[in-house]
XYZ file of C-alpha atoms in Angstrom:
613
model
C -20.709 17.981 -12.418
C -23.273 16.947 -13.999
C -21.976 19.118 -17.041
C -18.529 16.732 -16.718
C -20.967 13.770 -16.825
C -22.838 14.132 -19.611
C -19.239 15.849 -21.386
C -18.478 12.493 -20.816
C -21.450 10.404 -22.924
C -21.000 13.263 -25.785
C -17.300 11.656 -25.657
C -18.433 8.803 -26.034
C -20.498 9.156 -28.251
C -18.689 11.181 -30.858
C -15.583 7.620 -29.683
C -17.661 5.620 -30.765
C -19.770 7.238 -33.529
C -16.057 6.570 -34.924
C -15.615 3.363 -34.388
C -18.630 1.435 -33.751
C -18.508 -1.539 -31.169
C -17.624 -3.980 -33.258
C -13.560 -1.863 -33.316
C -13.552 -1.669 -29.124
C -11.780 -4.792 -28.207
C -13.330 -4.129 -24.651
C -17.048 -5.604 -27.071
C -15.960 -8.159 -28.245
C -14.914 -12.618 -26.659
C -11.093 -11.695 -27.460
C -9.586 -14.373 -28.516
C -6.104 -14.233 -27.202
C -4.468 -16.902 -25.284
C -6.559 -17.928 -22.326
C -8.223 -14.470 -22.839
C -5.369 -12.131 -21.766
C -6.376 -8.670 -22.577
C -5.426 -7.778 -26.056
C -3.375 -4.811 -25.606
C -2.301 -5.579 -29.004
C -5.444 -3.792 -30.792
C -6.119 -1.426 -27.193
C -6.305 2.045 -28.122
C -7.041 5.019 -25.590
C -10.099 5.712 -27.540
C -11.672 2.969 -27.110
C -11.764 3.412 -22.880
C -14.316 6.038 -21.993
C -17.124 3.956 -24.119
C -16.503 0.442 -22.685
C -16.316 2.833 -19.051
C -19.917 3.380 -19.688
C -20.876 0.657 -20.763
C -19.622 -1.180 -18.540
C -21.972 1.276 -16.214
C -25.531 1.011 -18.816
C -24.769 -2.955 -17.889
C -24.031 -2.824 -14.703
C -27.341 -0.051 -14.126
C -29.094 -3.058 -16.182
C -28.124 -6.234 -13.499
C -29.245 -4.022 -10.022
C -32.527 -3.475 -11.823
C -33.400 -7.219 -12.796
C -32.635 -7.804 -9.146
C -34.750 -4.922 -7.530
C -37.658 -5.876 -10.654
C -37.010 -9.967 -9.759
C -40.761 -11.308 -8.415
C -39.895 -13.585 -6.422
C -38.266 -13.619 -2.827
C -35.131 -12.745 -2.219
C -32.472 -15.404 -1.766
C -29.062 -15.878 -1.401
C -28.879 -16.841 -4.721
C -31.588 -14.444 -6.301
C -30.116 -10.970 -4.456
C -27.241 -12.133 -2.842
C -24.869 -14.600 -6.153
C -26.956 -12.280 -8.245
C -25.201 -9.127 -7.138
C -21.707 -10.084 -6.286
C -21.764 -11.537 -10.391
C -22.328 -8.036 -10.790
C -20.338 -5.370 -13.510
C -18.367 -7.883 -14.976
C -18.606 -6.024 -18.377
C -16.933 -2.725 -15.756
C -15.086 -4.779 -14.039
C -12.571 -5.776 -16.892
C -12.378 -2.415 -18.421
C -11.675 -0.592 -15.600
C -8.988 -3.263 -13.885
C -7.574 -2.785 -18.122
C -7.358 1.169 -17.419
C -6.174 1.550 -14.506
C -3.401 -1.341 -14.388
C -2.397 1.173 -17.716
C -2.609 4.149 -15.906
C 0.073 2.865 -13.171
C 2.559 1.916 -14.988
C 2.223 3.458 -18.603
C -0.105 7.226 -17.889
C 0.256 9.678 -20.037
C -2.062 12.983 -20.139
C -4.399 11.601 -22.110
C -5.240 9.120 -19.636
C -4.676 11.065 -16.457
C -7.955 13.261 -18.258
C -10.285 10.143 -18.666
C -9.475 8.954 -15.105
C -10.105 12.864 -13.633
C -12.823 12.881 -15.341
C -14.530 9.393 -15.006
C -14.013 9.485 -11.907
C -16.758 11.137 -10.729
C -18.744 9.290 -12.675
C -17.881 5.773 -11.518
C -18.265 7.308 -7.918
C -21.950 8.201 -8.461
C -22.275 4.952 -10.167
C -21.266 3.333 -6.675
C -23.513 6.024 -4.990
C -26.138 4.673 -6.912
C -26.285 0.977 -5.923
C -24.434 1.359 -2.323
C -27.405 3.688 -1.682
C -30.016 2.196 -3.174
C -32.879 1.837 -0.919
C -34.848 -1.578 -2.956
C -31.828 -2.957 -3.607
C -31.072 -3.265 0.175
C -33.685 -4.154 0.983
C -33.589 -7.321 -0.604
C -30.187 -7.691 0.783
C -31.437 -6.666 3.853
C -34.883 -9.846 3.996
C -31.732 -12.105 2.965
C -29.295 -11.194 5.967
C -32.089 -11.393 8.709
C -33.640 -14.545 7.307
C -31.789 -16.266 6.247
C -30.693 -20.157 6.882
C -27.308 -20.179 8.026
C -27.650 -23.300 8.560
C -26.976 -25.007 4.894
C -25.022 -21.651 3.720
C -21.025 -22.459 3.073
C -19.104 -20.898 5.650
C -17.582 -19.069 1.407
C -21.692 -17.565 1.964
C -21.934 -16.790 5.041
C -18.972 -13.857 4.609
C -20.241 -12.579 1.466
C -23.522 -11.994 2.549
C -22.309 -10.172 5.783
C -19.676 -8.643 3.916
C -22.425 -6.932 1.646
C -24.875 -6.467 4.378
C -22.110 -4.725 6.195
C -20.844 -2.791 2.497
C -24.032 -1.667 2.330
C -24.328 -0.673 5.738
C -20.861 1.192 5.785
C -21.706 2.906 2.439
C -25.481 4.850 3.364
C -28.022 2.234 3.482
C -29.645 3.180 6.339
C -28.864 7.164 6.483
C -31.954 9.311 5.820
C -32.128 10.290 2.613
C -31.105 14.276 3.508
C -27.788 12.315 4.905
C -27.418 10.588 1.275
C -27.330 13.320 -0.999
C -24.532 15.292 1.783
C -22.877 11.400 1.759
C -22.115 11.455 -2.402
C -20.923 14.801 -2.025
C -18.521 14.575 0.376
C -17.363 11.065 -2.717
C -17.884 12.873 -5.499
C -15.059 15.059 -4.154
C -13.206 12.567 -2.549
C -12.715 10.804 -5.733
C -11.899 14.118 -7.818
C -9.005 15.312 -4.747
C -7.312 11.950 -3.510
C -6.472 11.356 -6.940
C -5.711 14.502 -8.491
C -3.467 13.968 -5.362
C -1.741 10.977 -6.919
C -1.318 12.051 -10.410
C 0.395 15.616 -8.468
C 2.056 13.260 -6.887
C 3.483 11.549 -9.696
C 3.914 13.804 -12.127
C 5.720 15.795 -9.917
C 9.118 12.891 -8.903
C 8.753 12.216 -12.755
C 9.130 15.747 -14.028
C 12.472 16.343 -12.100
C 16.215 15.232 -13.206
C 19.884 15.730 -11.987
C 22.511 16.457 -14.696
C 25.865 15.850 -13.796
C 29.226 16.466 -15.330
C 32.018 14.040 -14.929
C 33.244 15.745 -11.625
C 30.725 14.684 -10.058
C 30.356 10.957 -10.326
C 32.986 10.719 -7.382
C 32.000 7.803 -5.458
C 29.830 5.969 -7.935
C 30.803 3.344 -9.230
C 30.757 2.291 -12.592
C 27.085 0.920 -13.058
C 25.425 3.624 -11.024
C 27.316 5.925 -13.673
C 26.339 3.735 -16.578
C 22.843 3.279 -15.520
C 22.541 7.774 -14.692
C 24.705 7.924 -18.097
C 21.344 5.550 -19.733
C 18.915 7.628 -17.937
C 20.722 11.247 -19.208
C 19.930 9.539 -22.918
C 16.336 8.784 -22.216
C 15.746 12.001 -21.058
C 17.236 14.475 -24.116
C 20.706 15.236 -22.318
C 23.251 13.048 -24.520
C 27.043 12.701 -22.492
C 25.852 14.336 -19.328
C 24.288 11.690 -16.599
C 20.717 12.048 -14.657
C 19.499 11.072 -10.733
C 15.872 10.986 -10.935
C 13.751 10.747 -8.057
C 12.879 6.457 -9.240
C 13.934 4.471 -6.426
C 17.504 2.900 -8.002
C 18.399 6.306 -9.277
C 18.391 7.878 -6.251
C 19.274 5.315 -3.917
C 23.046 4.654 -4.875
C 23.398 8.143 -5.791
C 22.912 8.895 -1.860
C 25.010 5.957 -0.629
C 27.772 6.836 -2.802
C 27.942 9.609 -3.611
C 30.764 10.960 -1.943
C 29.429 14.935 -3.043
C 27.748 15.813 -0.063
C 25.492 19.571 -1.816
C 24.151 16.647 -4.504
C 23.197 14.380 -2.023
C 21.060 16.771 -0.203
C 19.958 17.960 -3.713
C 19.214 14.754 -4.412
C 16.770 14.140 -0.803
C 15.617 17.337 -0.708
C 13.509 16.924 -4.105
C 12.318 13.280 -3.204
C 10.687 13.912 -0.289
C 9.474 17.281 -1.202
C 7.510 15.821 -3.802
C 4.398 17.096 -3.578
C 5.944 20.724 -1.874
C 6.808 22.428 -4.372
C 4.122 25.647 -4.560
C 3.607 25.159 -7.812
C 0.928 22.871 -10.483
C 1.161 19.936 -8.303
C 1.063 21.698 -4.506
C -0.497 19.126 -3.021
C -0.987 20.367 0.526
C -3.765 22.298 -0.421
C -5.497 19.113 -0.899
C -4.446 17.314 1.871
C -6.427 18.663 4.657
C -10.023 19.505 2.044
C -8.690 14.982 2.273
C -8.588 14.776 6.151
C -12.256 17.108 6.784
C -14.138 14.460 4.097
C -12.914 11.961 6.044
C -13.907 13.029 8.230
C -17.145 14.718 7.694
C -18.134 11.185 5.914
C -17.104 8.846 8.884
C -19.317 10.703 11.069
C -21.932 11.239 8.787
C -22.079 7.118 8.350
C -22.220 7.041 12.399
C -18.149 6.684 13.424
C -16.285 8.994 15.504
C -12.596 8.630 12.986
C -11.993 7.953 9.700
C -9.910 5.017 11.611
C -12.854 4.175 12.696
C -13.838 3.520 9.797
C -11.027 1.988 7.801
C -9.867 0.349 10.901
C -13.015 -1.898 11.114
C -12.734 -4.490 8.819
C -9.059 -4.856 9.748
C -7.814 -8.007 12.037
C -6.870 -4.062 13.812
C -10.075 -3.818 14.487
C -9.456 -0.153 16.380
C -7.125 2.608 16.495
C -6.359 1.530 20.062
C -5.176 -1.526 19.471
C -3.364 0.463 16.288
C -2.195 2.393 18.791
C -1.193 -0.165 21.269
C 1.384 -1.382 19.143
C 3.364 1.880 17.109
C 4.039 2.757 20.300
C 5.206 -0.608 21.509
C 7.758 -0.894 19.227
C 9.224 2.884 19.313
C 10.666 2.963 21.979
C 13.592 -0.229 21.843
C 13.193 1.296 17.990
C 14.487 4.660 18.648
C 16.907 4.013 20.623
C 18.245 1.881 18.267
C 18.226 4.746 16.068
C 19.545 6.793 18.006
C 23.055 4.389 18.871
C 22.939 4.030 15.079
C 23.108 7.618 14.617
C 25.381 7.840 17.177
C 26.969 5.875 14.802
C 27.119 7.448 11.882
C 27.890 10.518 13.531
C 31.030 8.842 15.347
C 32.934 8.807 11.456
C 31.651 11.870 10.212
C 33.743 13.761 12.953
C 36.605 10.314 12.065
C 36.963 11.563 8.679
C 38.399 14.955 9.816
C 34.643 16.592 9.040
C 33.149 18.409 11.476
C 28.978 19.280 10.001
C 26.097 17.233 12.105
C 24.693 14.323 10.590
C 21.483 15.241 8.042
C 18.631 12.525 5.885
C 20.506 13.340 3.341
C 23.601 11.469 4.615
C 22.592 8.262 6.058
C 22.454 5.796 3.420
C 26.332 7.005 3.033
C 27.415 6.971 6.268
C 25.130 3.880 6.556
C 26.431 1.576 3.889
C 30.571 2.557 5.377
C 29.521 0.865 8.611
C 28.665 -1.947 7.161
C 31.486 -2.547 5.249
C 33.304 -1.647 8.082
C 31.299 -3.446 11.009
C 30.959 -6.749 8.048
C 32.716 -6.478 6.275
C 29.895 -6.775 2.982
C 29.716 -4.237 -0.225
C 26.515 -4.113 -1.501
C 28.491 -3.686 -4.681
C 29.901 -7.490 -4.325
C 26.585 -8.577 -3.206
C 25.189 -7.013 -6.887
C 26.690 -8.981 -9.817
C 24.427 -12.386 -7.327
C 21.749 -10.087 -8.560
C 20.162 -11.051 -12.063
C 17.198 -9.727 -11.639
C 16.334 -13.005 -13.985
C 17.652 -15.091 -11.966
C 15.974 -13.559 -8.416
C 12.519 -14.183 -10.958
C 13.911 -17.900 -11.299
C 14.787 -18.280 -8.225
C 10.563 -17.492 -6.878
C 9.746 -19.705 -9.371
C 11.389 -22.578 -8.692
C 10.813 -21.876 -4.565
C 7.034 -21.721 -5.493
C 7.741 -25.309 -7.597
C 9.089 -26.713 -4.833
C 6.615 -25.940 -2.547
C 3.535 -26.112 -4.107
C 4.410 -27.931 -7.429
C 3.596 -25.311 -9.808
C 5.309 -24.930 -13.221
C 6.259 -21.231 -15.049
C 7.032 -21.704 -18.094
C 7.606 -18.852 -20.271
C 5.499 -16.838 -23.153
C 6.368 -15.042 -25.871
C 2.889 -15.398 -27.987
C 1.256 -13.627 -25.367
C 0.154 -9.515 -26.277
C 2.448 -6.942 -23.686
C 1.277 -3.408 -23.216
C 5.123 -3.085 -23.025
C 7.942 -3.765 -24.224
C 10.158 -4.666 -20.862
C 6.924 -7.032 -19.596
C 7.113 -11.467 -19.397
C 4.499 -12.935 -19.325
C 3.988 -16.239 -18.270
C 2.091 -19.596 -17.731
C 1.383 -20.725 -13.856
C 0.603 -24.494 -14.477
C -0.352 -27.526 -11.579
C 2.507 -30.617 -11.784
C 0.490 -32.417 -13.931
C 0.500 -29.389 -16.681
C -3.222 -28.372 -16.051
C -3.383 -24.358 -16.408
C -4.153 -22.861 -13.299
C -3.255 -19.002 -14.464
C -1.104 -15.470 -16.812
C 1.548 -14.287 -14.740
C 3.279 -10.246 -16.204
C 6.027 -9.212 -15.109
C 6.589 -5.733 -15.111
C 10.511 -4.686 -13.547
C 12.186 -0.986 -14.504
C 10.568 1.412 -14.536
C 10.166 4.252 -17.121
C 7.967 7.275 -17.681
C 4.523 7.425 -16.367
C 4.835 4.671 -13.924
C 4.438 5.150 -10.289
C 7.027 4.611 -7.730
C 7.516 1.218 -5.627
C 6.145 -2.191 -6.312
C 2.598 -3.897 -6.078
C 0.734 -7.186 -7.469
C -2.488 -6.135 -9.657
C -4.582 -8.009 -11.665
C -6.202 -8.211 -15.092
C -8.266 -10.901 -13.559
C -9.646 -12.384 -10.882
C -10.010 -15.807 -9.944
C -13.633 -17.471 -9.422
C -15.621 -20.003 -9.861
C -19.678 -19.448 -9.860
C -22.025 -21.984 -10.954
C -18.752 -24.677 -11.984
C -17.773 -21.769 -14.700
C -13.889 -21.521 -13.260
C -12.081 -18.359 -14.516
C -8.364 -18.390 -13.781
C -6.491 -15.085 -13.189
C -4.582 -12.976 -14.577
C -1.530 -10.890 -12.419
C 0.755 -8.780 -12.608
C 3.743 -8.159 -10.772
C 5.069 -4.302 -11.031
C 8.323 -2.727 -9.834
C 10.534 -0.210 -10.575
C 14.359 -2.619 -9.892
C 17.869 -0.992 -11.053
C 17.172 -1.913 -15.049
C 19.674 -3.574 -17.281
C 22.645 -1.278 -18.790
C 25.098 -1.721 -20.509
C 24.879 -4.896 -21.728
C 24.657 -5.821 -18.000
C 21.165 -8.024 -16.892
C 20.045 -5.402 -13.861
C 21.514 -6.534 -11.587
C 19.087 -5.641 -8.121
C 20.453 -4.457 -4.484
C 19.432 -6.786 -1.923
C 16.721 -4.917 -1.104
C 15.224 -5.177 -4.124
C 15.144 -9.065 -3.891
C 13.139 -8.447 -0.650
C 10.532 -6.709 -2.517
C 10.360 -9.167 -5.836
C 10.131 -12.144 -3.192
C 7.236 -9.579 -1.492
C 5.283 -9.320 -4.979
C 5.392 -12.245 -5.902
C 4.471 -13.727 -2.818
C 0.792 -11.887 -3.667
C 1.311 -12.641 -7.319
C 1.268 -16.556 -5.811
C -2.063 -15.318 -3.686
C -3.752 -14.223 -6.775
C -2.778 -17.999 -8.601
C -3.771 -20.058 -5.880
C -6.425 -18.926 -4.636
C -9.323 -21.665 -5.003
C -12.640 -19.537 -4.270
C -16.549 -19.302 -5.371
C -16.623 -15.517 -5.836
C -13.954 -12.777 -6.882
C -15.877 -10.508 -4.112
C -12.720 -9.601 -1.725
C -14.081 -11.247 1.785
C -11.083 -11.443 3.598
C -9.589 -8.985 5.980
C -6.886 -6.054 4.721
C -3.967 -6.436 6.483
C -4.037 -10.070 6.397
C -3.342 -9.479 2.044
C 0.797 -8.597 3.680
C 1.252 -11.955 5.556
C 1.480 -14.454 2.208
C 3.194 -12.027 0.971
C 5.358 -11.714 4.256
C 6.397 -15.451 3.877
C 7.584 -15.015 0.663
C 9.991 -12.330 1.652
C 11.186 -14.476 4.861
C 12.366 -16.957 1.830
C 15.353 -14.113 0.315
C 18.147 -15.110 2.951
C 17.303 -19.142 3.360
C 21.025 -20.096 2.539
C 19.067 -23.239 0.808
C 16.851 -20.510 -1.477
C 20.277 -18.134 -1.614
C 22.247 -21.427 -3.671
C 19.965 -21.598 -6.166
C 19.589 -17.820 -7.253
C 22.029 -15.946 -6.590
C 24.220 -16.977 -9.237
C 27.168 -14.190 -10.361
C 26.063 -13.074 -13.938
C 29.402 -13.061 -15.696
C 31.053 -16.981 -13.951
C 27.671 -19.175 -13.548
C 29.114 -19.246 -9.825
C 27.219 -19.656 -7.044
C 27.493 -17.433 -3.927
C 29.930 -18.667 -1.551
C 29.465 -19.562 2.210
C 31.084 -16.613 3.272
C 28.302 -14.078 2.377
C 25.629 -15.727 2.687
C 27.272 -15.595 5.887
C 28.131 -11.594 5.846
C 23.937 -11.460 4.549
C 23.136 -13.064 7.791
C 25.226 -11.459 10.133
C 23.927 -8.152 8.553
C 20.303 -9.456 8.949
C 20.158 -6.600 11.671
C 22.067 -3.872 10.325
C 20.664 -0.810 9.791
C 16.914 -1.732 11.368
C 16.526 1.385 13.657
C 16.709 3.342 11.037
C 14.856 1.301 8.986
C 11.493 0.532 11.163
C 11.732 4.457 12.708
C 10.849 4.678 8.750
C 8.373 3.165 9.438
C 6.741 4.109 12.229
C 7.066 7.705 11.930
C 5.132 6.350 8.832
C 2.316 5.174 10.765
C 2.021 7.349 13.262
C 1.549 10.580 10.850
C -1.147 8.592 9.311
C -2.973 7.379 11.829
C -2.632 11.252 13.788
C -4.729 12.161 10.384
C -7.198 9.600 10.464
C -7.835 10.540 14.140
C -9.005 13.975 14.204
C -12.916 13.642 15.422
C -13.307 17.019 14.259
C -13.050 19.192 10.885
C -10.107 21.833 10.236
C -7.495 24.101 8.513
C -5.075 22.593 8.781
C -1.371 23.378 7.668
C 0.037 20.279 6.635
C 4.072 21.197 7.381
C 2.745 22.329 11.126
C 0.485 19.352 11.316
C 3.051 16.710 10.568
C 6.051 18.622 13.412
C 3.640 18.492 15.505
C 3.446 14.684 15.008
C 6.621 13.835 15.231
C 7.525 16.102 17.419
C 5.153 14.104 19.613
C 6.505 10.721 19.500
C 10.424 12.258 19.406
C 11.487 10.927 16.108
C 14.746 12.540 15.560
C 15.866 15.064 13.144
C 18.238 12.999 11.382
C 15.704 10.668 10.354
C 12.043 11.760 8.732
C 9.091 9.053 8.258
C 8.851 7.470 5.128
C 6.159 8.718 3.213
C 5.108 12.105 4.763
C 1.834 13.898 4.506
C 2.217 15.410 1.305
C 3.230 12.315 -1.137
């Protein structure tokens, strides 16, 4: 790994020889509006020199703390440490966000080569005994009554971070921990890249006779993907959610539904260059070793210590409490779906790839609600403007689209967020549609986070990312209600980033608390008053009728057994992997089967997230 580091440094030197720091935007003050990243100036060649410079700068900042001859205080040790690494964070936030949304081979290569370097750098800090001595001195001797709640919490967190990252280990144990962390950094990155690449490369090319059951909008979307993928005059289904979910929901070709579903659940399990089955036990065993080395029985004990759940026992208690009623509900739903299969004159058994298709039939029959009837009311811009309106009603803030800010992709939109009096709050980027090289799912992240150190208010630059139904055939992106709820959910995370009022950037809240603001916002999506404001028919301009709102609310519990079991099964699987106390030669497929057999998962449903993706 020293060779890898040397190569990276040499690459950086060579690049910098060709392009000095003055030509690298990361080394200059950003003169863009609100100092957002100058995406139009940033090139791939800029990342390595800037990342390595970030490490050098943070090392010097740490040395200054260690070599300070003054007695350690909260101000000269804790606050100074918390403020270190800002240059590295600036570069990393841009690189990580771009790689998550616009990945390519070059960016993946940079990430793979830099991961062990960054890990070593982090270990150099957390295992720095002289630095820890100063932090411990402040922790042991601080006058807690003269510190604010935020300062006390920060002190506890930083001290705890050092303990949790091996500060109290012997020198021999620290060497072992460094080795584990380095291996994990490479393996976990490789795992994520393999899953993404395996999914991105798969496609199902259809001919016209394969389209039976698909609406015109689904056909147009598939034709558009075909053009993008080089299959002109054909139709293509991919493993992006807006493509495969509608196909499984409406396609009458059961054989093709099976192909698509099987491809989706087998990402990372195709015995090719992207296979993850051999990576999984390596990651699990390394996590076990690290947890044991740090004094924890299991990896789950280690992770949950900093959450509101606190212990694996508490997590299992909640999962078990929910499992039985949810499973009974799912079995009842499966019975209803099987009944439709028989009613239609078929004699096959319900399989996982049938669920979406027959669940939609139940929804239409039982609740008179058709997804295709709803979508015209959920044009993506209307939904987005709806959450903006809701935020205005709740918090008095406004959102103004800005067309003068640099963007990293044409479809991205940018908004300035303001207080009611016009005071600037921050910037929101929205990136809503799937494309090759973009990670699956939806998330919220940031290019810059709010802080207020020494009265220097830093305004946040946050980003909402989705993989929603794309505009096609002159129509806007028309969302399913599930996508609507996801947009509201992720916007809740964005609000959390935008409306924070804190001194320090350091995340001091429990990890599972982060979902609280997003869950609140998600629940607003189906409120009639809110629906009336954003659910506007994209052609007629008419608001959604009361009849449809009633149908949405009446159908709110439709398929909830299935959806709950999907999540719970994935949670049980995750916990079962990470409560293993001892290392072993694990076979991922066998382990997963045993885990699901233990909880009695019915074969018609699989975990939403399985081991190899």
